[in-house]
């Protein structure tokens, strides 16, 4: 169940044409939010015209008005444009994710849903929105609280600073733990540079809060996967000034603002915000600058993958005397040389090719040998281990044979390939949710064939090949779906007889 910690019940609108997906979301979120479910894009806009919500969970592929069109209409209306939207999708292509972020979505949740992942992503967005709406009040309250705790307990002060650092990192899904790592590297550099214990602690705190100003930067800019415009880059650069403005109110620890303001200054004077050069840059900021750059290069970011150890070392070497203080760059490189295992902290994002080998060598689904179609363990996994929920979702999926799949057959008969692709997408995600791995894989291939037929420039082969695949495998896919439902209904009846 969703556990929102701010004393209010968030209002969430879920939009998906598949009842099964809405049932899953209802069970996952539970009583932790005021959840309203609708099954079409138009119904979503109608609801939003009359009600206020804190978050929209929006499916991409729906009959009629798709998710991206709904999102575009929301962003065009002043009263709706600031509502955060999480995209629900069975798509894995990077192009889909990029299109969503470009359109203004704040996050993606992949189908089939993993309950814990859904809860964490919803909670993260809601918490961020809550903090953003009360930004200046919340930050000032936190800094005053930090100052008060500093007077009585350094331990409590550190806990507060760490909590604030985690809140900062939560804005960017690619930089989880960044502030704490930079703080740790900075402290180690300071130690090796001969700094006292108190100086090391001070630099550690500065490292934790060096990016505090990002609280004031819009989420869509921070998480943007494509290149920034000049205006967006100017906005990003303001986080140094915003951060120093936030931290200057902590009178008991005035040096905290040094790291926030000056960690993007360059040794050659070409940095920002003040264009300081050489030793005119505060020493702590020179230390944090090299630690920050090291972590940026050894962590996955929205715009690139993790760099190799050799590449990172070469970049730091190249930046000695230009971007970095030579002394602290040397210390960082020595630390790297000692770290022979070099454990990478990120993983590559999925880069599944859309339709690779879709047409070539594909045999009819009818030729596959008979085997169990329902993977109960997989279904339980997507139900969070709850057998009662798994059974409920199976019943919902079986009900689709009365409306959803006949509509898919009708779309095929009418040559309505846009709708047919949408139905295949729904079959792909919902069947996997209830343990239908084979059915899901077959539906995925059919969806890909439809994409290749509708937009051949992006597919494998030509329109004729794609259409032939659809025609050769349509009946096989529908029979596989019927067989899965029959097996599911038989299993459900057996379970009822046991009770």
Coordinates of N, CA and C in Angstrom, one line a residue, residues 239-391:
X239 N 21.8 26.6 -10.3 CA 21.7 25.8 -9.1 C 22.8 26.2 -8.1
X240 N 23.9 26.7 -8.6 CA 25.0 27.1 -7.7 C 24.6 28.3 -6.9
X241 N 24.0 29.3 -7.5 CA 23.5 30.5 -6.8 C 22.4 30.2 -5.9
X242 N 21.4 29.4 -6.4 CA 20.3 29.0 -5.5 C 20.8 28.3 -4.3
X243 N 21.7 27.4 -4.5 CA 22.2 26.6 -3.3 C 22.9 27.5 -2.3
X244 N 23.8 28.4 -2.8 CA 24.4 29.3 -1.8 C 23.5 30.2 -1.1
X245 N 22.4 30.6 -1.8 CA 21.4 31.4 -1.1 C 20.6 30.6 -0.1
X246 N 20.4 29.3 -0.3 CA 19.7 28.5 0.7 C 20.6 28.3 1.9
X247 N 21.9 28.1 1.7 CA 22.8 27.7 2.8 C 23.3 28.9 3.6
X248 N 23.2 30.1 3.1 CA 23.8 31.2 3.8 C 23.1 31.6 5.0
X249 N 21.9 31.0 5.2 CA 21.1 31.3 6.4 C 21.6 30.5 7.6
X250 N 22.5 29.5 7.4 CA 23.0 28.7 8.5 C 24.2 29.4 9.1
X251 N 23.9 30.3 10.1 CA 24.9 31.1 10.6 C 26.0 30.4 11.4
X252 N 25.7 29.2 11.9 CA 26.7 28.5 12.7 C 27.6 27.7 11.8
X253 N 27.4 27.7 10.5 CA 28.2 26.9 9.6 C 28.3 27.7 8.3
X254 N 28.8 28.9 8.3 CA 28.8 29.7 7.1 C 29.5 29.1 5.9
X255 N 30.5 28.3 6.1 CA 31.3 27.8 5.0 C 30.6 26.7 4.2
X256 N 29.4 26.3 4.7 CA 28.6 25.3 3.9 C 28.3 25.7 2.5
X257 N 28.1 27.0 2.3 CA 27.7 27.5 1.0 C 28.8 27.5 0.0
X258 N 30.1 27.3 0.5 CA 31.2 27.3 -0.4 C 31.1 26.3 -1.5
X259 N 30.8 25.0 -1.0 CA 30.7 23.9 -2.0 C 29.6 24.1 -3.0
X260 N 28.4 24.6 -2.4 CA 27.3 24.8 -3.3 C 27.5 25.8 -4.4
X261 N 28.2 26.9 -4.0 CA 28.4 28.0 -5.0 C 29.5 27.8 -5.9
X262 N 30.6 27.2 -5.5 CA 31.8 27.2 -6.3 C 32.3 25.9 -6.8
X263 N 31.5 24.8 -6.7 CA 32.0 23.6 -7.2 C 32.1 23.4 -8.7
X264 N 31.5 24.4 -9.4 CA 31.6 24.4 -10.9 C 32.6 25.5 -11.4
X265 N 33.3 26.1 -10.5 CA 34.4 27.0 -10.9 C 35.5 26.1 -11.5
X266 N 36.3 26.7 -12.5 CA 37.4 26.0 -13.1 C 38.7 26.6 -12.7
X267 N 39.7 25.8 -12.7 CA 41.0 26.3 -12.3 C 41.6 27.3 -13.3
X268 N 41.1 27.2 -14.6 CA 41.6 28.2 -15.6 C 40.7 29.4 -15.7
X269 N 39.7 29.5 -14.8 CA 38.8 30.7 -14.7 C 37.7 30.7 -15.6
X270 N 37.4 29.6 -16.3 CA 36.3 29.5 -17.3 C 35.0 28.9 -16.7
X271 N 35.0 28.7 -15.4 CA 33.8 28.1 -14.8 C 32.7 29.1 -14.4
X272 N 31.8 28.7 -13.6 CA 30.7 29.6 -13.1 C 30.4 29.3 -11.7
X273 N 29.7 30.2 -10.9 CA 29.0 31.4 -11.4 C 29.9 32.7 -11.4
X274 N 31.1 32.6 -10.8 CA 31.8 33.8 -10.6 C 33.1 34.0 -11.4
X275 N 33.4 32.9 -12.2 CA 34.6 32.9 -13.0 C 35.9 33.1 -12.3
X276 N 36.0 32.4 -11.1 CA 37.2 32.5 -10.3 C 38.3 31.6 -10.9
X277 N 39.5 32.0 -10.6 CA 40.7 31.3 -11.2 C 41.6 30.8 -10.1
X278 N 42.2 29.6 -10.3 CA 43.3 29.2 -9.5 C 43.0 29.2 -8.0
X279 N 43.9 29.7 -7.2 CA 43.7 29.7 -5.8 C 42.7 30.7 -5.3
X280 N 42.1 31.5 -6.2 CA 41.0 32.3 -5.8 C 39.7 31.5 -5.5
X281 N 39.7 30.3 -6.1 CA 38.6 29.4 -5.8 C 38.8 28.8 -4.4
X282 N 37.8 28.8 -3.6 CA 38.0 28.2 -2.2 C 38.5 26.8 -2.3
X283 N 39.4 26.5 -1.4 CA 40.1 25.2 -1.5 C 39.1 24.0 -1.4
X284 N 38.1 24.1 -0.6 CA 37.1 23.1 -0.4 C 36.4 22.9 -1.8
X285 N 36.1 23.9 -2.5 CA 35.4 23.8 -3.7 C 36.3 23.2 -4.8
X286 N 37.6 23.4 -4.7 CA 38.5 22.8 -5.7 C 38.6 21.3 -5.4
X287 N 38.4 20.9 -4.2 CA 38.4 19.4 -3.8 C 37.1 18.8 -4.3
X288 N 36.0 19.5 -4.0 CA 34.7 18.9 -4.4 C 34.5 18.9 -5.9
X289 N 35.2 19.8 -6.6 CA 35.0 19.8 -8.1 C 35.6 18.5 -8.7
X290 N 36.7 18.1 -8.3 CA 37.3 16.9 -8.8 C 36.5 15.6 -8.4
X291 N 36.0 15.6 -7.1 CA 35.2 14.5 -6.6 C 33.9 14.4 -7.4
X292 N 33.3 15.6 -7.7 CA 32.0 15.6 -8.4 C 32.2 15.1 -9.8
X293 N 33.3 15.6 -10.5 CA 33.5 15.1 -11.8 C 33.8 13.6 -11.9
X294 N 34.5 13.1 -10.9 CA 34.8 11.6 -10.9 C 33.5 10.9 -10.8
X295 N 32.6 11.3 -9.9 CA 31.4 10.5 -9.7 C 30.5 10.7 -10.9
X296 N 30.5 11.8 -11.5 CA 29.6 12.0 -12.7 C 30.1 11.1 -13.8
X297 N 31.4 10.9 -14.0 CA 31.9 10.0 -15.0 C 31.8 8.5 -14.7
X298 N 31.7 8.1 -13.4 CA 31.6 6.7 -13.1 C 30.2 6.3 -12.7
X299 N 29.2 7.2 -13.0 CA 27.8 6.9 -12.7 C 27.0 7.0 -14.0
X300 N 26.0 6.2 -14.2 CA 25.1 6.4 -15.4 C 24.3 7.7 -15.3
X301 N 24.3 8.4 -16.4 CA 23.5 9.6 -16.4 C 22.4 9.5 -17.5
X302 N 21.5 10.4 -17.5 CA 20.4 10.4 -18.5 C 20.9 10.5 -19.9
X303 N 22.1 11.1 -20.1 CA 22.6 11.4 -21.4 C 23.7 10.5 -21.9
X304 N 24.2 9.6 -21.0 CA 25.3 8.7 -21.5 C 25.5 7.6 -20.4
X305 N 26.2 6.5 -20.8 CA 26.5 5.4 -19.9 C 27.7 5.7 -19.1
X306 N 28.0 4.7 -18.2 CA 29.2 4.8 -17.4 C 30.5 4.8 -18.2
X307 N 31.5 5.6 -17.9 CA 32.7 5.6 -18.6 C 33.7 4.6 -18.0
X308 N 34.6 4.1 -18.8 CA 35.6 3.1 -18.3 C 36.6 3.8 -17.4
X309 N 37.3 3.0 -16.5 CA 38.3 3.6 -15.6 C 39.4 4.3 -16.4
X310 N 39.8 3.7 -17.5 CA 40.9 4.4 -18.3 C 40.4 5.7 -18.8
X311 N 39.2 5.8 -19.3 CA 38.7 7.0 -19.9 C 38.5 8.1 -18.8
X312 N 38.0 7.7 -17.6 CA 37.9 8.6 -16.5 C 39.2 9.2 -16.1
X313 N 40.2 8.3 -15.9 CA 41.5 8.7 -15.5 C 42.1 9.7 -16.5
X314 N 41.9 9.4 -17.8 CA 42.5 10.3 -18.9 C 41.8 11.6 -18.8
X315 N 40.5 11.7 -18.5 CA 39.8 12.9 -18.5 C 40.3 13.8 -17.3
X316 N 40.5 13.1 -16.2 CA 41.0 13.9 -15.0 C 42.5 14.4 -15.3
X317 N 43.3 13.5 -15.9 CA 44.6 13.9 -16.3 C 44.6 15.1 -17.3
X318 N 43.7 15.1 -18.2 CA 43.5 16.2 -19.2 C 43.1 17.5 -18.6
X319 N 42.3 17.3 -17.5 CA 41.8 18.5 -16.8 C 42.7 19.1 -15.8
X320 N 43.8 18.5 -15.5 CA 44.8 19.0 -14.5 C 45.2 20.4 -15.0
X321 N 45.1 21.4 -14.1 CA 45.6 22.7 -14.4 C 44.6 23.5 -15.3
X322 N 43.6 22.9 -15.8 CA 42.6 23.5 -16.6 C 41.3 23.6 -15.9
X323 N 40.7 22.4 -15.7 CA 39.4 22.3 -14.9 C 39.7 22.1 -13.5
X324 N 40.7 21.3 -13.1 CA 41.0 21.0 -11.7 C 42.3 21.5 -11.2
X325 N 42.3 21.7 -9.9 CA 43.6 22.0 -9.2 C 44.5 20.8 -9.4
X326 N 45.7 21.0 -9.9 CA 46.6 19.9 -10.2 C 46.9 19.0 -9.0
X327 N 47.0 19.6 -7.8 CA 47.3 18.9 -6.6 C 46.2 17.9 -6.3
X328 N 45.0 18.4 -6.3 CA 43.8 17.5 -5.9 C 43.5 16.5 -7.1
X329 N 43.8 16.9 -8.3 CA 43.6 15.9 -9.4 C 44.6 14.8 -9.3
X330 N 45.8 15.1 -8.8 CA 46.8 14.0 -8.6 C 46.4 13.1 -7.5
X331 N 45.8 13.6 -6.5 CA 45.4 12.7 -5.4 C 44.2 11.8 -5.9
X332 N 43.3 12.4 -6.6 CA 42.2 11.6 -7.2 C 42.7 10.5 -8.1
X333 N 43.7 10.8 -8.9 CA 44.2 9.7 -9.8 C 44.9 8.7 -9.0
X334 N 45.6 9.0 -7.9 CA 46.3 8.0 -7.1 C 45.2 7.1 -6.4
X335 N 44.1 7.7 -6.0 CA 43.0 6.9 -5.4 C 42.5 5.9 -6.5
X336 N 42.4 6.4 -7.7 CA 41.9 5.5 -8.8 C 42.9 4.4 -9.0
X337 N 44.2 4.7 -9.0 CA 45.2 3.7 -9.3 C 45.2 2.6 -8.2
X338 N 44.8 3.0 -7.0 CA 44.7 2.0 -5.9 C 43.5 1.2 -6.0
X339 N 42.5 1.7 -6.7 CA 41.2 1.0 -6.8 C 41.2 0.1 -8.0
X340 N 41.9 -1.0 -7.9 CA 42.2 -1.9 -9.1 C 40.9 -2.6 -9.6
X341 N 39.9 -2.8 -8.7 CA 38.7 -3.5 -9.1 C 37.7 -2.6 -9.8
X342 N 37.8 -1.3 -9.4 CA 36.9 -0.3 -10.1 C 35.5 -0.8 -10.3
X343 N 34.7 -0.9 -9.2 CA 33.3 -1.4 -9.3 C 32.4 -0.3 -9.9
X344 N 31.8 -0.5 -11.0 CA 30.9 0.4 -11.6 C 29.6 0.5 -10.8
X345 N 29.0 1.7 -10.7 CA 27.9 1.9 -9.9 C 26.6 2.0 -10.7
X346 N 26.7 1.8 -12.0 CA 25.4 1.9 -12.8 C 25.4 0.8 -13.7
X347 N 24.2 0.7 -14.4 CA 24.0 -0.4 -15.4 C 23.5 0.3 -16.7
X348 N 23.7 -0.4 -17.8 CA 23.2 0.1 -19.0 C 21.7 0.1 -19.0
X349 N 21.1 1.1 -19.6 CA 19.6 1.1 -19.8 C 19.3 0.1 -20.9
X350 N 18.1 -0.5 -20.8 CA 17.8 -1.4 -21.9 C 17.8 -0.8 -23.2
X351 N 18.4 -1.4 -24.2 CA 18.5 -0.9 -25.6 C 17.9 -1.9 -26.5
X352 N 16.7 -2.5 -26.2 CA 16.1 -3.5 -27.1 C 15.9 -3.0 -28.5
X353 N 16.3 -3.8 -29.5 CA 16.0 -3.3 -30.9 C 14.6 -3.7 -31.2
X354 N 13.9 -2.8 -31.9 CA 12.5 -2.9 -32.1 C 12.0 -4.2 -32.7
X355 N 12.6 -4.4 -33.9 CA 12.0 -5.5 -34.6 C 13.1 -6.4 -35.2
X356 N 14.2 -6.6 -34.5 CA 15.3 -7.4 -35.1 C 14.8 -8.8 -35.3
X357 N 15.1 -9.3 -36.4 CA 14.8 -10.7 -36.8 C 13.4 -11.1 -36.7
X358 N 12.5 -10.1 -36.8 CA 11.1 -10.3 -36.6 C 10.5 -11.2 -37.7
X359 N 10.8 -10.8 -39.0 CA 10.3 -11.6 -40.1 C 11.1 -12.8 -40.5
X360 N 12.4 -12.6 -40.4 CA 13.3 -13.7 -40.9 C 13.2 -14.9 -40.0
X361 N 13.0 -16.1 -40.7 CA 13.0 -17.3 -40.0 C 11.9 -17.5 -39.0
X362 N 10.9 -16.7 -39.0 CA 9.8 -16.8 -38.0 C 8.9 -18.0 -38.4
X363 N 8.6 -18.9 -37.5 CA 7.7 -20.0 -37.8 C 6.3 -19.7 -37.1
X364 N 5.3 -20.3 -37.6 CA 4.0 -20.1 -37.1 C 3.9 -20.6 -35.7
X365 N 3.1 -19.8 -34.9 CA 2.9 -20.2 -33.5 C 2.3 -21.6 -33.4
X366 N 1.5 -22.0 -34.4 CA 0.8 -23.2 -34.3 C 1.8 -24.4 -34.3
X367 N 3.0 -24.2 -34.8 CA 4.0 -25.3 -34.9 C 4.7 -25.5 -33.5
X368 N 4.5 -24.7 -32.5 CA 5.2 -24.9 -31.3 C 4.5 -26.0 -30.5
X369 N 5.3 -26.8 -29.8 CA 4.8 -28.0 -29.2 C 3.9 -27.6 -28.0
X370 N 3.0 -28.4 -27.7 CA 2.1 -28.2 -26.6 C 2.8 -28.2 -25.2
X371 N 2.6 -27.2 -24.4 CA 3.1 -27.1 -23.1 C 2.3 -26.2 -22.3
X372 N 2.5 -26.2 -21.0 CA 1.8 -25.4 -20.1 C 2.0 -23.9 -20.5
X373 N 0.9 -23.2 -20.6 CA 1.0 -21.8 -21.0 C 1.0 -20.8 -19.8
X374 N 0.6 -21.3 -18.6 CA 0.5 -20.4 -17.5 C 1.6 -20.6 -16.5
X375 N 2.5 -19.6 -16.3 CA 3.6 -19.7 -15.3 C 3.1 -19.1 -14.0
X376 N 2.6 -20.0 -13.1 CA 2.0 -19.5 -11.9 C 3.0 -18.7 -11.0
X377 N 4.3 -19.2 -11.0 CA 5.3 -18.5 -10.2 C 5.5 -17.0 -10.7
X378 N 5.5 -16.9 -12.0 CA 5.7 -15.6 -12.6 C 4.5 -14.7 -12.3
X379 N 3.3 -15.2 -12.4 CA 2.1 -14.4 -12.1 C 2.1 -14.0 -10.6
X380 N 2.5 -14.9 -9.7 CA 2.6 -14.5 -8.3 C 3.7 -13.4 -8.1
X381 N 4.7 -13.5 -8.8 CA 5.8 -12.5 -8.7 C 5.2 -11.1 -9.0
X382 N 4.4 -11.0 -10.1 CA 3.8 -9.7 -10.5 C 2.7 -9.3 -9.6
X383 N 2.2 -10.3 -8.8 CA 1.1 -10.0 -7.8 C 1.7 -9.7 -6.4
X384 N 3.0 -9.6 -6.4 CA 3.6 -9.3 -5.1 C 3.6 -10.5 -4.1
X385 N 3.5 -11.7 -4.7 CA 3.4 -12.9 -3.8 C 2.0 -13.1 -3.2
X386 N 1.0 -12.3 -3.6 CA -0.3 -12.4 -3.0 C -1.2 -13.3 -3.9
X387 N -1.5 -14.5 -3.4 CA -2.2 -15.5 -4.3 C -3.6 -15.0 -4.6
X388 N -4.3 -14.3 -3.6 CA -5.6 -13.9 -3.8 C -5.7 -12.8 -4.9
X389 N -4.6 -12.0 -5.0 CA -4.6 -10.9 -6.0 C -4.3 -11.6 -7.4
X390 N -3.5 -12.6 -7.4 CA -3.2 -13.3 -8.6 C -4.4 -13.9 -9.2
X391 N -5.2 -14.6 -8.4 CA -6.5 -15.2 -8.8 C -7.5 -14.1 -9.4

